[in-house]
Amino acid sequence: MCGIVAYLGKSDAPSVLLNGLRRLEYRGYDSAGLAVMDGGRMVVAKAPGKVAALNDRARADWPDERFNRAAAGIAHTRWATHGPPTEANAHPHLDNSGDIALVHNGIIENYRALRSRLEKLGHVFHSDTDTEVLAHLIGECHHGDLFRAVCDALHQVEGTYGIAVMSARDPGKIITARCGSPIVIGIGDGETIVASDAAAIIGHTRQVIYLNDRDIAEITAETVSIRDLDNVPVDREIAQLAFDASAAEKGGFEHFMLKEIHEQPEALRNAIRGRLDFHLGTAVLSGMGTSPRDLAEISRVVLLGCGTSLHAGLVGEYAFEDLADVHSEVQQAAEFRYRNPILGPHDMVVAISQSGETADTLAAVRESNQKGAFVMGLCNVVGSTIARETGRGVYLHAGPEISVASTKAFTCQVSVLLMMALKLGRGRRLSREEGIRLAREIESIPDLVAATVRQSDHIAEIAAHYAGHEHAFFIGRGPLYPVALEGALKLKEISYIHAEGYHAAELKHGPIALLEKGTPVIALANAVPGQDKTLGNIEECRARGARILGIVTAGDSRVTGLMDDFIEVPPCHPLVASVPSAVALQLLAYHIARHRGCEIDQPRNLAKSVTVE
Ligand code: M6R
């Protein structure tokens, strides 16, 4: 989604800002812009499309000295919400005087009322955006002190924001603030860099401060001073950024998605390492902050998430019920937050989010906290808002996920949920022997995934048969049903093929009407309980001419002759089978998208982290 970079240093601000924006490209965006201070003047460049287009525009319009000399600036990648991705709607936006420039992530909900009030005062607007209203409002509130002006303006807005503001009247300082949209401040040597995502900061410094909601900071190249919106000074600790710069490079792979698929065995090892106790047959997840007594008191597990994280939760639901004998349910976070959920201290809420910034999941966490539930986070990004606001939980340690299509986060989420269920199960009904057996199964996941990844070339060949279709169905049952949903999501988001995931039994309740000769049906037909029924459903599809691609267990003779194509995954526990099977579908989606020539890492209209409702 939108990205912010702001910089104060000695020189080279445009280059620093453009590099920062490139680091944020993976988040998804459709236009970009930057403003720099040049000899007391605000200079702005914007372009629809990619950061490369912005770079060309700025270099064409600005003399070389401006690139080398400018020491301060703000920049943005925009993911359109209010108005199409045009140059006029791209950020930064200026106030009425043209002296104040603003970049903004989030949504100003009362922008219409504010705009009409400002228009009556003579303000002239040049875009369709909510953001421009905030720029004008800050200008209206500016009576000599930029910090004060931003503070006063923010008191009047409703909605969410992460912002960076710069004024020609206050050179050498930038004001940044957050409410619902992340801001991290990197403290360098004689330079300060602000961003909405730590990825833009690496290469400058590892020392960072994460702003909390309602924080507002005044920064210079040397100093950071933070207050809350009531102008009371606040102390925020300096954290060390644990971000491996190589994670932001493709490392010889054609796409980040392919790199991240291949990284999975290692990512899974990192997610699992040190977390299994083979003596007691349990999982050691100290971040859950629970004693066996606490665990025994949990009467319900509620798993929350969106998109891929929601699908991981659906696999978790089976695991909690199967292993821990506890009532478990999955809720789409956006729905949950508005439905007045019934929660209490014996409900364990697990908020699943790779980014830890998804607006709906965060709101659901706040609602759960409010209702006194036992809330924990399952996040990948260390220090993310959900991780901080839940205060307890488990990190994935999957490493940065750059590709918009989530891959390694999903498999690590499922693996961690299995460990959580094992821990809960051992506090309840699972015997030590069963626990040890399951711990061994979980331990084997990285190898199962490595064996699946090794089939990438074979999957690429199969993909050629499916790349020309415009519709596809994915079917599965039990813990493989969520994998069918995830497989369909992967395919549609990167190849633009219309794909639907269904419970295998559900096809004949309607969707089977769409099957005709050659329609692809991708069936999770692993040798796990329920396979008989799935094989029956496959027969029903074959009888209607569908082309069947099966995900099957290696060496399973029962599937012979039933499928046009198949991808084998190693034999394993039914719950664990969801992980390598999902990897097979990630590779299938990747190779189909590649055959179709799609922009795999930055699919159209999509954003990596969805920070608006
Ligand atoms: O960061 P989160 O896990 O909270 O993100 C949730 C979804 O936006 C995300 O999983 C999305 O569905 C992926 N792009 C799918 O590949």
mmCIF file of C-alpha atoms in Angstrom, residues 413-546:
data_model
loop_
_atom_site.group_PDB
_atom_site.id
_atom_site.type_symbol
_atom_site.label_atom_id
_atom_site.label_comp_id
_atom_site.label_asym_id
_atom_site.label_seq_id
_atom_site.Cartn_x
_atom_site.Cartn_y
_atom_site.Cartn_z
ATOM 1 C CA GLN A 413 2.109 -19.454 10.129
ATOM 2 C CA VAL A 414 0.699 -22.956 9.728
ATOM 3 C CA SER A 415 3.766 -24.509 11.327
ATOM 4 C CA VAL A 416 3.637 -22.153 14.311
ATOM 5 C CA LEU A 417 -0.107 -22.751 14.710
ATOM 6 C CA LEU A 418 0.604 -26.496 14.789
ATOM 7 C CA MET A 419 3.133 -25.880 17.559
ATOM 8 C CA MET A 420 0.649 -23.713 19.469
ATOM 9 C CA ALA A 421 -1.967 -26.441 19.158
ATOM 10 C CA LEU A 422 0.568 -29.039 20.323
ATOM 11 C CA LYS A 423 1.401 -26.914 23.372
ATOM 12 C CA LEU A 424 -2.258 -26.405 24.183
ATOM 13 C CA GLY A 425 -2.949 -30.089 23.531
ATOM 14 C CA ARG A 426 -0.252 -31.225 25.952
ATOM 15 C CA GLY A 427 -1.819 -29.053 28.632
ATOM 16 C CA ARG A 428 -5.076 -30.902 28.056
ATOM 17 C CA ARG A 429 -5.596 -34.306 26.460
ATOM 18 C CA LEU A 430 -2.551 -35.241 24.360
ATOM 19 C CA SER A 431 -0.333 -37.953 25.842
ATOM 20 C CA ARG A 432 3.435 -37.523 25.957
ATOM 21 C CA GLU A 433 3.855 -40.207 23.276
ATOM 22 C CA GLU A 434 1.354 -38.520 20.965
ATOM 23 C CA GLY A 435 3.083 -35.205 21.646
ATOM 24 C CA ILE A 436 6.500 -36.615 20.763
ATOM 25 C CA ARG A 437 5.133 -38.160 17.576
ATOM 26 C CA LEU A 438 3.624 -34.879 16.530
ATOM 27 C CA ALA A 439 6.746 -32.915 17.406
ATOM 28 C CA ARG A 440 8.688 -35.237 15.070
ATOM 29 C CA GLU A 441 6.156 -34.594 12.303
ATOM 30 C CA ILE A 442 6.480 -30.844 12.750
ATOM 31 C CA GLU A 443 10.257 -31.124 12.789
ATOM 32 C CA SER A 444 10.115 -32.824 9.377
ATOM 33 C CA ILE A 445 8.234 -29.945 7.697
ATOM 34 C CA PRO A 446 11.333 -28.166 6.274
ATOM 35 C CA ASP A 447 12.441 -31.398 4.574
ATOM 36 C CA LEU A 448 8.958 -32.077 3.191
ATOM 37 C CA VAL A 449 8.941 -28.578 1.757
ATOM 38 C CA ALA A 450 12.467 -28.927 0.343
ATOM 39 C CA ALA A 451 11.357 -32.088 -1.496
ATOM 40 C CA THR A 452 8.389 -30.194 -2.948
ATOM 41 C CA VAL A 453 10.449 -27.170 -3.999
ATOM 42 C CA ARG A 454 12.799 -29.509 -5.872
ATOM 43 C CA GLN A 455 9.918 -30.252 -8.251
ATOM 44 C CA SER A 456 9.791 -26.699 -9.511
ATOM 45 C CA ASP A 457 10.845 -27.652 -13.074
ATOM 46 C CA HIS A 458 8.274 -30.439 -13.285
ATOM 47 C CA ILE A 459 5.595 -28.051 -12.022
ATOM 48 C CA ALA A 460 6.664 -25.471 -14.638
ATOM 49 C CA GLU A 461 5.989 -28.084 -17.358
ATOM 50 C CA ILE A 462 2.548 -28.884 -15.958
ATOM 51 C CA ALA A 463 1.786 -25.171 -15.645
ATOM 52 C CA ALA A 464 2.050 -24.790 -19.426
ATOM 53 C CA HIS A 465 -1.157 -26.856 -19.792
ATOM 54 C CA TYR A 466 -3.106 -24.522 -17.511
ATOM 55 C CA ALA A 467 -1.763 -21.087 -18.433
ATOM 56 C CA GLY A 468 -4.214 -20.597 -21.303
ATOM 57 C CA HIS A 469 -7.364 -20.998 -19.201
ATOM 58 C CA GLU A 470 -9.372 -18.141 -17.702
ATOM 59 C CA HIS A 471 -11.121 -20.107 -14.926
ATOM 60 C CA ALA A 472 -9.986 -22.755 -12.469
ATOM 61 C CA PHE A 473 -11.359 -24.579 -9.438
ATOM 62 C CA PHE A 474 -9.418 -25.795 -6.426
ATOM 63 C CA ILE A 475 -10.965 -28.442 -4.192
ATOM 64 C CA GLY A 476 -9.978 -30.084 -0.932
ATOM 65 C CA ARG A 477 -11.404 -31.232 2.378
ATOM 66 C CA GLY A 478 -10.344 -31.262 6.022
ATOM 67 C CA PRO A 479 -7.146 -29.259 6.637
ATOM 68 C CA LEU A 480 -6.588 -29.341 2.864
ATOM 69 C CA TYR A 481 -9.748 -27.316 2.251
ATOM 70 C CA PRO A 482 -8.022 -24.074 3.379
ATOM 71 C CA VAL A 483 -5.111 -25.053 1.128
ATOM 72 C CA ALA A 484 -7.567 -25.125 -1.800
ATOM 73 C CA LEU A 485 -8.663 -21.591 -0.840
ATOM 74 C CA GLU A 486 -5.053 -20.473 -0.602
ATOM 75 C CA GLY A 487 -4.129 -22.108 -3.929
ATOM 76 C CA ALA A 488 -6.983 -20.265 -5.646
ATOM 77 C CA LEU A 489 -5.981 -16.962 -4.025
ATOM 78 C CA LYS A 490 -2.367 -17.386 -5.157
ATOM 79 C CA LEU A 491 -3.388 -18.154 -8.716
ATOM 80 C CA LYS A 492 -5.824 -15.273 -9.069
ATOM 81 C CA GLU A 493 -3.611 -12.642 -7.506
ATOM 82 C CA ILE A 494 -0.551 -13.213 -9.681
ATOM 83 C CA SER A 495 -1.908 -14.732 -12.922
ATOM 84 C CA TYR A 496 -5.292 -12.925 -13.073
ATOM 85 C CA ILE A 497 -6.999 -16.251 -13.809
ATOM 86 C CA HIS A 498 -10.399 -16.424 -12.165
ATOM 87 C CA ALA A 499 -9.902 -19.149 -9.566
ATOM 88 C CA GLU A 500 -12.285 -20.410 -6.884
ATOM 89 C CA GLY A 501 -11.484 -22.601 -3.914
ATOM 90 C CA TYR A 502 -14.223 -24.918 -2.682
ATOM 91 C CA HIS A 503 -14.712 -27.692 -0.237
ATOM 92 C CA ALA A 504 -14.631 -30.772 -2.465
ATOM 93 C CA ALA A 505 -18.177 -31.666 -1.444
ATOM 94 C CA GLU A 506 -19.484 -28.213 -2.255
ATOM 95 C CA LEU A 507 -18.930 -28.285 -6.026
ATOM 96 C CA LYS A 508 -22.102 -30.180 -6.711
ATOM 97 C CA HIS A 509 -24.131 -27.662 -4.763
ATOM 98 C CA GLY A 510 -23.760 -25.177 -7.605
ATOM 99 C CA PRO A 511 -20.282 -24.531 -9.024
ATOM 100 C CA ILE A 512 -20.213 -27.822 -10.946
ATOM 101 C CA ALA A 513 -22.586 -26.124 -13.414
ATOM 102 C CA LEU A 514 -19.563 -24.201 -14.672
ATOM 103 C CA LEU A 515 -17.488 -27.253 -15.563
ATOM 104 C CA GLU A 516 -17.075 -27.983 -19.247
ATOM 105 C CA LYS A 517 -14.555 -29.805 -21.366
ATOM 106 C CA GLY A 518 -11.056 -28.856 -20.239
ATOM 107 C CA THR A 519 -11.984 -26.694 -17.207
ATOM 108 C CA PRO A 520 -9.040 -27.033 -14.791
ATOM 109 C CA VAL A 521 -9.864 -28.611 -11.431
ATOM 110 C CA ILE A 522 -6.920 -28.727 -9.053
ATOM 111 C CA ALA A 523 -7.666 -31.327 -6.406
ATOM 112 C CA LEU A 524 -5.915 -31.827 -3.065
ATOM 113 C CA ALA A 525 -6.097 -35.611 -3.192
ATOM 114 C CA ASN A 526 -3.409 -36.540 -0.644
ATOM 115 C CA ALA A 527 -3.629 -39.886 1.137
ATOM 116 C CA VAL A 528 -5.230 -38.509 4.314
ATOM 117 C CA PRO A 529 -8.574 -39.222 6.002
ATOM 118 C CA GLY A 530 -11.372 -38.217 3.649
ATOM 119 C CA GLN A 531 -9.367 -39.074 0.532
ATOM 120 C CA ASP A 532 -12.003 -41.618 -0.613
ATOM 121 C CA LYS A 533 -14.604 -38.890 -0.750
ATOM 122 C CA THR A 534 -12.317 -36.494 -2.589
ATOM 123 C CA LEU A 535 -11.534 -39.176 -5.182
ATOM 124 C CA GLY A 536 -15.281 -39.556 -5.683
ATOM 125 C CA ASN A 537 -15.577 -35.788 -6.234
ATOM 126 C CA ILE A 538 -12.745 -35.950 -8.764
ATOM 127 C CA GLU A 539 -14.660 -38.631 -10.678
ATOM 128 C CA GLU A 540 -17.675 -36.323 -10.785
ATOM 129 C CA CYS A 541 -15.531 -33.587 -12.344
ATOM 130 C CA ARG A 542 -13.910 -35.975 -14.831
ATOM 131 C CA ALA A 543 -17.342 -37.159 -15.927
ATOM 132 C CA ARG A 544 -18.049 -33.563 -16.959
ATOM 133 C CA GLY A 545 -14.841 -33.214 -18.970
ATOM 134 C CA ALA A 546 -12.751 -31.262 -16.445
#
